[in-house]
PDB file of N, CA and C in Angstrom:
ATOM      1  N   MET A   7       0.827  -0.994   0.042  1.00 45.00           N
ATOM      2  CA  MET A   7       0.022  -0.081  -0.195  1.00 45.00           C
ATOM      3  C   MET A   7       0.669   1.185  -0.136  1.00 45.00           C
ATOM      4  N   SER A   8       0.478   2.335  -0.643  1.00 50.00           N
ATOM      5  CA  SER A   8       1.348   3.518  -0.606  1.00 50.00           C
ATOM      6  C   SER A   8       1.162   4.373   0.191  1.00 50.00           C
ATOM      7  N   THR A   9       2.035   5.060   0.633  1.00 55.00           N
ATOM      8  CA  THR A   9       1.633   6.157   1.749  1.00 55.00           C
ATOM      9  C   THR A   9       1.787   7.316   1.625  1.00 55.00           C
ATOM     10  N   GLY A  10       1.933   7.799   0.222  1.00 56.00           N
ATOM     11  CA  GLY A  10       1.952   9.080  -0.669  1.00 56.00           C
ATOM     12  C   GLY A  10       0.606   9.819  -0.810  1.00 56.00           C
ATOM     13  N   SER A  11       0.859  10.961  -0.959  1.00 62.00           N
ATOM     14  CA  SER A  11      -0.576  11.461  -1.500  1.00 62.00           C
ATOM     15  C   SER A  11      -0.907  12.090  -2.503  1.00 62.00           C
ATOM     16  N   HIS A  12      -1.781  12.264  -3.153  1.00 65.00           N
ATOM     17  CA  HIS A  12      -2.213  12.802  -4.286  1.00 65.00           C
ATOM     18  C   HIS A  12      -2.537  14.095  -4.128  1.00 65.00           C
ATOM     19  N   ALA A  13      -2.821  14.786  -3.026  1.00 75.00           N
ATOM     20  CA  ALA A  13      -3.386  16.238  -2.667  1.00 75.00           C
ATOM     21  C   ALA A  13      -2.081  16.884  -3.540  1.00 75.00           C
ATOM     22  N   GLY A  14      -0.717  16.488  -3.846  1.00 80.00           N
ATOM     23  CA  GLY A  14      -0.042  17.744  -4.160  1.00 80.00           C
ATOM     24  C   GLY A  14       0.716  18.660  -3.630  1.00 80.00           C
ATOM     25  N   ARG A  15       1.574  19.851  -3.945  1.00 86.00           N
ATOM     26  CA  ARG A  15       2.072  20.585  -3.021  1.00 86.00           C
ATOM     27  C   ARG A  15       1.546  21.887  -2.778  1.00 86.00           C
ATOM     28  N   PRO A  16       1.415  22.550  -2.393  1.00 88.00           N
ATOM     29  CA  PRO A  16       0.632  23.860  -2.026  1.00 88.00           C
ATOM     30  C   PRO A  16       0.915  25.128  -3.559  1.00 88.00           C
ATOM     31  N   LYS A  17       2.670  24.830  -3.543  1.00 91.00           N
ATOM     32  CA  LYS A  17       2.928  25.652  -4.497  1.00 91.00           C
ATOM     33  C   LYS A  17       2.059  25.056  -6.383  1.00 91.00           C
ATOM     34  N   SER A  18       2.636  23.938  -5.951  1.00 91.00           N
ATOM     35  CA  SER A  18       1.253  23.173  -7.468  1.00 91.00           C
ATOM     36  C   SER A  18       0.071  24.319  -7.455  1.00 91.00           C
ATOM     37  N   TRP A  19      -0.830  23.741  -6.278  1.00 93.00           N
ATOM     38  CA  TRP A  19      -2.168  24.298  -6.323  1.00 93.00           C
ATOM     39  C   TRP A  19      -1.948  25.945  -6.333  1.00 93.00           C
ATOM     40  N   VAL A  20      -1.228  26.856  -6.070  1.00 95.00           N
ATOM     41  CA  VAL A  20      -1.064  28.247  -6.753  1.00 95.00           C
ATOM     42  C   VAL A  20      -1.127  28.337  -7.771  1.00 95.00           C
ATOM     43  N   ALA A  21      -0.381  27.277  -8.795  1.00 95.00           N
ATOM     44  CA  ALA A  21      -0.225  27.393 -10.198  1.00 95.00           C
ATOM     45  C   ALA A  21      -1.767  27.163 -10.639  1.00 95.00           C
ATOM     46  N   VAL A  22      -2.574  26.098 -10.260  1.00 95.00           N
ATOM     47  CA  VAL A  22      -3.542  25.983 -10.766  1.00 95.00           C
ATOM     48  C   VAL A  22      -4.693  26.546 -10.202  1.00 95.00           C
ATOM     49  N   THR A  23      -4.552  27.642  -9.479  1.00 96.00           N
ATOM     50  CA  THR A  23      -5.367  27.920  -9.070  1.00 96.00           C
ATOM     51  C   THR A  23      -5.381  29.639 -10.294  1.00 96.00           C
ATOM     52  N   ILE A  24      -4.597  30.120 -10.545  1.00 97.00           N
ATOM     53  CA  ILE A  24      -4.083  30.558 -11.579  1.00 97.00           C
ATOM     54  C   ILE A  24      -4.755  30.150 -12.545  1.00 97.00           C
ATOM     55  N   ILE A  25      -4.369  29.396 -13.035  1.00 97.00           N
ATOM     56  CA  ILE A  25      -4.924  28.984 -14.403  1.00 97.00           C
ATOM     57  C   ILE A  25      -6.148  28.604 -14.549  1.00 97.00           C
ATOM     58  N   PHE A  26      -6.903  28.277 -13.424  1.00 98.00           N
ATOM     59  CA  PHE A  26      -8.870  28.193 -13.267  1.00 98.00           C
ATOM     60  C   PHE A  26      -8.723  29.540 -13.465  1.00 98.00           C
ATOM     61  N   ALA A  27      -8.325  30.746 -12.638  1.00 98.00           N
ATOM     62  CA  ALA A  27      -8.817  32.115 -12.757  1.00 98.00           C
ATOM     63  C   ALA A  27      -9.096  32.620 -13.846  1.00 98.00           C
ATOM     64  N   GLY A  28      -7.674  31.974 -14.756  1.00 98.00           N
ATOM     65  CA  GLY A  28      -7.574  32.644 -16.170  1.00 98.00           C
ATOM     66  C   GLY A  28      -8.527  32.066 -17.325  1.00 98.00           C
ATOM     67  N   PHE A  29      -9.397  30.688 -16.546  1.00 98.00           N
ATOM     68  CA  PHE A  29     -10.362  29.815 -17.683  1.00 98.00           C
ATOM     69  C   PHE A  29     -11.553  31.122 -17.276  1.00 98.00           C
ATOM     70  N   VAL A  30     -11.810  31.366 -15.483  1.00 98.00           N
ATOM     71  CA  VAL A  30     -13.323  31.695 -15.135  1.00 98.00           C
ATOM     72  C   VAL A  30     -13.399  33.605 -15.876  1.00 98.00           C
ATOM     73  N   VAL A  31     -12.133  33.736 -15.966  1.00 97.00           N
ATOM     74  CA  VAL A  31     -12.382  35.581 -16.579  1.00 97.00           C
ATOM     75  C   VAL A  31     -12.171  34.932 -17.949  1.00 97.00           C
ATOM     76  N   GLY A  32     -12.166  34.607 -18.794  1.00 97.00           N
ATOM     77  CA  GLY A  32     -12.006  34.294 -20.271  1.00 97.00           C
ATOM     78  C   GLY A  32     -13.055  33.542 -20.632  1.00 97.00           C
ATOM     79  N   GLY A  33     -13.938  32.800 -19.645  1.00 97.00           N
ATOM     80  CA  GLY A  33     -15.385  32.205 -19.848  1.00 97.00           C
ATOM     81  C   GLY A  33     -16.421  33.686 -19.295  1.00 97.00           C
ATOM     82  N   VAL A  34     -16.121  34.511 -18.570  1.00 97.00           N
ATOM     83  CA  VAL A  34     -16.674  35.640 -18.397  1.00 97.00           C
ATOM     84  C   VAL A  34     -16.660  36.618 -19.433  1.00 97.00           C
ATOM     85  N   GLY A  35     -15.689  36.502 -20.140  1.00 96.00           N
ATOM     86  CA  GLY A  35     -15.369  37.710 -21.122  1.00 96.00           C
ATOM     87  C   GLY A  35     -16.081  37.105 -22.321  1.00 96.00           C
ATOM     88  N   LEU A  36     -16.299  35.799 -22.938  1.00 96.00           N
ATOM     89  CA  LEU A  36     -16.678  35.444 -23.538  1.00 96.00           C
ATOM     90  C   LEU A  36     -18.516  35.425 -23.643  1.00 96.00           C
ATOM     91  N   THR A  37     -18.674  35.430 -22.596  1.00 96.00           N
ATOM     92  CA  THR A  37     -20.344  35.591 -22.417  1.00 96.00           C
ATOM     93  C   THR A  37     -20.788  37.185 -22.466  1.00 96.00           C
ATOM     94  N   LEU A  38     -19.997  38.158 -22.225  1.00 92.00           N
ATOM     95  CA  LEU A  38     -20.372  39.480 -22.273  1.00 92.00           C
ATOM     96  C   LEU A  38     -20.375  39.815 -23.365  1.00 92.00           C
ATOM     97  N   GLY A  39     -20.374  39.349 -24.289  1.00 90.00           N
ATOM     98  CA  GLY A  39     -20.704  39.898 -25.650  1.00 90.00           C
ATOM     99  C   GLY A  39     -19.854  39.237 -26.958  1.00 90.00           C
ATOM    100  N   PRO A  40     -19.256  38.684 -27.372  1.00 94.00           N
ATOM    101  CA  PRO A  40     -17.755  38.732 -26.513  1.00 94.00           C
ATOM    102  C   PRO A  40     -17.302  40.034 -26.353  1.00 94.00           C
ATOM    103  N   ASN A  41     -16.376  39.616 -25.036  1.00 96.00           N
ATOM    104  CA  ASN A  41     -15.307  41.250 -25.040  1.00 96.00           C
ATOM    105  C   ASN A  41     -14.251  40.187 -25.040  1.00 96.00           C
ATOM    106  N   TRP A  42     -13.751  40.630 -25.922  1.00 96.00           N
ATOM    107  CA  TRP A  42     -12.034  40.051 -26.234  1.00 96.00           C
ATOM    108  C   TRP A  42     -11.344  40.489 -25.692  1.00 96.00           C
ATOM    109  N   THR A  43     -11.099  41.914 -24.772  1.00 96.00           N
ATOM    110  CA  THR A  43      -9.925  42.138 -24.159  1.00 96.00           C
ATOM    111  C   THR A  43      -9.929  41.376 -22.562  1.00 96.00           C
ATOM    112  N   VAL A  44     -11.119  41.299 -22.604  1.00 97.00           N
ATOM    113  CA  VAL A  44     -11.359  40.598 -20.985  1.00 97.00           C
ATOM    114  C   VAL A  44     -10.856  38.729 -21.427  1.00 97.00           C
ATOM    115  N   PHE A  45     -11.277  38.067 -22.520  1.00 97.00           N
ATOM    116  CA  PHE A  45     -10.914  37.118 -23.134  1.00 97.00           C
ATOM    117  C   PHE A  45      -9.346  37.260 -23.020  1.00 97.00           C
ATOM    118  N   GLY A  46      -8.745  38.441 -23.612  1.00 97.00           N
ATOM    119  CA  GLY A  46      -7.675  37.910 -24.173  1.00 97.00           C
ATOM    120  C   GLY A  46      -6.560  38.068 -22.311  1.00 97.00           C
ATOM    121  N   VAL A  47      -7.094  38.718 -21.419  1.00 98.00           N
ATOM    122  CA  VAL A  47      -6.572  38.806 -20.085  1.00 98.00           C
ATOM    123  C   VAL A  47      -6.769  37.250 -19.557  1.00 98.00           C
ATOM    124  N   GLY A  48      -7.937  36.718 -19.776  1.00 98.00           N
ATOM    125  CA  GLY A  48      -7.661  35.420 -19.242  1.00 98.00           C
ATOM    126  C   GLY A  48      -6.832  34.443 -19.784  1.00 98.00           C
ATOM    127  N   ALA A  49      -7.196  34.960 -21.297  1.00 98.00           N
ATOM    128  CA  ALA A  49      -5.732  33.502 -21.806  1.00 98.00           C
ATOM    129  C   ALA A  49      -4.548  33.999 -21.671  1.00 98.00           C
ATOM    130  N   ALA A  50      -3.993  34.968 -21.208  1.00 98.00           N
ATOM    131  CA  ALA A  50      -3.008  35.729 -20.581  1.00 98.00           C
ATOM    132  C   ALA A  50      -2.469  35.234 -19.530  1.00 98.00           C
ATOM    133  N   LEU A  51      -3.981  35.114 -18.263  1.00 98.00           N
ATOM    134  CA  LEU A  51      -3.818  34.435 -17.083  1.00 98.00           C
ATOM    135  C   LEU A  51      -3.245  33.017 -17.149  1.00 98.00           C
ATOM    136  N   ILE A  52      -3.966  32.310 -18.104  1.00 98.00           N
ATOM    137  CA  ILE A  52      -3.825  30.893 -18.201  1.00 98.00           C
ATOM    138  C   ILE A  52      -2.342  30.553 -18.522  1.00 98.00           C
ATOM    139  N   ALA A  53      -2.026  31.612 -19.532  1.00 98.00           N
ATOM    140  CA  ALA A  53      -0.443  31.083 -19.745  1.00 98.00           C
ATOM    141  C   ALA A  53       0.644  31.315 -18.892  1.00 98.00           C
ATOM    142  N   ILE A  54       0.121  32.363 -17.789  1.00 98.00           N
ATOM    143  CA  ILE A  54       1.161  32.710 -16.514  1.00 98.00           C
ATOM    144  C   ILE A  54       0.867  31.420 -16.132  1.00 98.00           C
ATOM    145  N   GLY A  55      -0.637  31.027 -15.690  1.00 97.00           N
ATOM    146  CA  GLY A  55      -0.493  29.962 -14.676  1.00 97.00           C
ATOM    147  C   GLY A  55       0.437  28.195 -15.239  1.00 97.00           C
ATOM    148  N   GLY A  56       0.442  28.379 -16.747  1.00 97.00           N
ATOM    149  CA  GLY A  56       1.455  27.443 -17.006  1.00 97.00           C
ATOM    150  C   GLY A  56       2.868  27.568 -16.844  1.00 97.00           C
ATOM    151  N   ILE A  57       3.225  28.960 -17.012  1.00 97.00           N
ATOM    152  CA  ILE A  57       4.728  29.123 -17.041  1.00 97.00           C
ATOM    153  C   ILE A  57       5.190  29.205 -14.903  1.00 97.00           C
ATOM    154  N   VAL A  58       3.990  29.508 -14.321  1.00 96.00           N
ATOM    155  CA  VAL A  58       4.367  29.080 -13.087  1.00 96.00           C
ATOM    156  C   VAL A  58       4.363  27.615 -13.212  1.00 96.00           C
ATOM    157  N   ALA A  59       3.570  26.825 -13.391  1.00 95.00           N
ATOM    158  CA  ALA A  59       3.311  25.587 -13.171  1.00 95.00           C
ATOM    159  C   ALA A  59       4.683  24.680 -13.717  1.00 95.00           C
ATOM    160  N   LEU A  60       5.129  25.358 -14.845  1.00 95.00           N
ATOM    161  CA  LEU A  60       6.558  24.544 -15.318  1.00 95.00           C
ATOM    162  C   LEU A  60       8.015  24.879 -13.976  1.00 95.00           C
ATOM    163  N   ALA A  61       7.859  26.566 -13.674  1.00 96.00           N
ATOM    164  CA  ALA A  61       8.759  26.629 -12.510  1.00 96.00           C
ATOM    165  C   ALA A  61       8.655  25.917 -11.402  1.00 96.00           C
ATOM    166  N   VAL A  62       7.736  25.514 -11.122  1.00 93.00           N
ATOM    167  CA  VAL A  62       7.243  24.722  -9.674  1.00 93.00           C
ATOM    168  C   VAL A  62       7.713  23.378  -9.638  1.00 93.00           C
ATOM    169  N   ASP A  63       7.464  22.899 -11.329  1.00 91.00           N
ATOM    170  CA  ASP A  63       7.702  21.541 -11.424  1.00 91.00           C
ATOM    171  C   ASP A  63       6.546  20.432 -10.858  1.00 91.00           C
ATOM    172  N   ILE A  64       5.831  21.064 -11.581  1.00 89.00           N
ATOM    173  CA  ILE A  64       4.079  20.845 -10.884  1.00 89.00           C
ATOM    174  C   ILE A  64       3.927  18.867 -11.113  1.00 89.00           C
ATOM    175  N   MET A  65       4.500  18.351 -12.351  1.00 86.00           N
ATOM    176  CA  MET A  65       4.804  17.065 -12.481  1.00 86.00           C
ATOM    177  C   MET A  65       5.490  16.068 -11.611  1.00 86.00           C
ATOM    178  N   THR A  66       6.141  16.848 -10.964  1.00 85.00           N
ATOM    179  CA  THR A  66       6.795  15.755  -9.963  1.00 85.00           C
ATOM    180  C   THR A  66       5.887  14.942  -8.890  1.00 85.00           C
ATOM    181  N   ASP A  67       4.565  16.167  -8.620  1.00 83.00           N
ATOM    182  CA  ASP A  67       3.388  16.168  -7.765  1.00 83.00           C
ATOM    183  C   ASP A  67       3.179  14.673  -8.144  1.00 83.00           C
ATOM    184  N   VAL A  68       3.235  13.776  -8.826  1.00 75.00           N
ATOM    185  CA  VAL A  68       2.217  12.547  -9.797  1.00 75.00           C
ATOM    186  C   VAL A  68       2.947  11.778  -8.751  1.00 75.00           C
ATOM    187  N   ILE A  69       2.132  11.291  -8.262  1.00 71.00           N
ATOM    188  CA  ILE A  69       2.531   9.518  -7.703  1.00 71.00           C
ATOM    189  C   ILE A  69       1.955   8.419  -8.213  1.00 71.00           C
ATOM    190  N   VAL A  70       2.763   7.497  -8.718  1.00 71.00           N
ATOM    191  CA  VAL A  70       2.345   6.242  -9.352  1.00 71.00           C
ATOM    192  C   VAL A  70       2.064   5.221  -8.255  1.00 71.00           C
ATOM    193  N   ASP A  71       1.183   4.427  -8.216  1.00 71.00           N
ATOM    194  CA  ASP A  71       0.818   3.685  -7.397  1.00 71.00           C
ATOM    195  C   ASP A  71       1.216   1.928  -7.392  1.00 71.00           C
ATOM    196  N   ASP A  72       1.526   1.293  -6.762  1.00 74.00           N
ATOM    197  CA  ASP A  72       1.877   0.317  -7.490  1.00 74.00           C
ATOM    198  C   ASP A  72       0.636  -0.545  -7.985  1.00 74.00           C
ATOM    199  N   PRO A  73       0.827  -1.075  -8.929  1.00 73.00           N
ATOM    200  CA  PRO A  73      -0.117  -2.194  -9.386  1.00 73.00           C
ATOM    201  C   PRO A  73      -0.998  -2.938  -8.606  1.00 73.00           C
ATOM    202  N   ARG A  74      -2.549  -3.053  -8.890  1.00 75.00           N
ATOM    203  CA  ARG A  74      -3.654  -4.006  -7.707  1.00 75.00           C
ATOM    204  C   ARG A  74      -3.393  -4.920  -8.281  1.00 75.00           C
ATOM    205  N   ALA A  75      -2.971  -6.186  -7.563  1.00 71.00           N
ATOM    206  CA  ALA A  75      -3.159  -7.530  -7.602  1.00 71.00           C
ATOM    207  C   ALA A  75      -4.210  -7.924  -7.708  1.00 71.00           C
TER     208      ALA A  75
END
């Protein structure tokens, strides 16, 4: 049985929160007309979140469990 956690590190959750905020802002921008400026801000937030995710090495949070017998 694995004792690792699937929760991730707080730094990784910051990156995910930035990406999620960008998704929300972009979605609001699309529903407001569409308002391309607001959508662009959301897209920029997503890109910034992606850069943060790479900087904190988010992929090392992945825990591979042992195969189930």
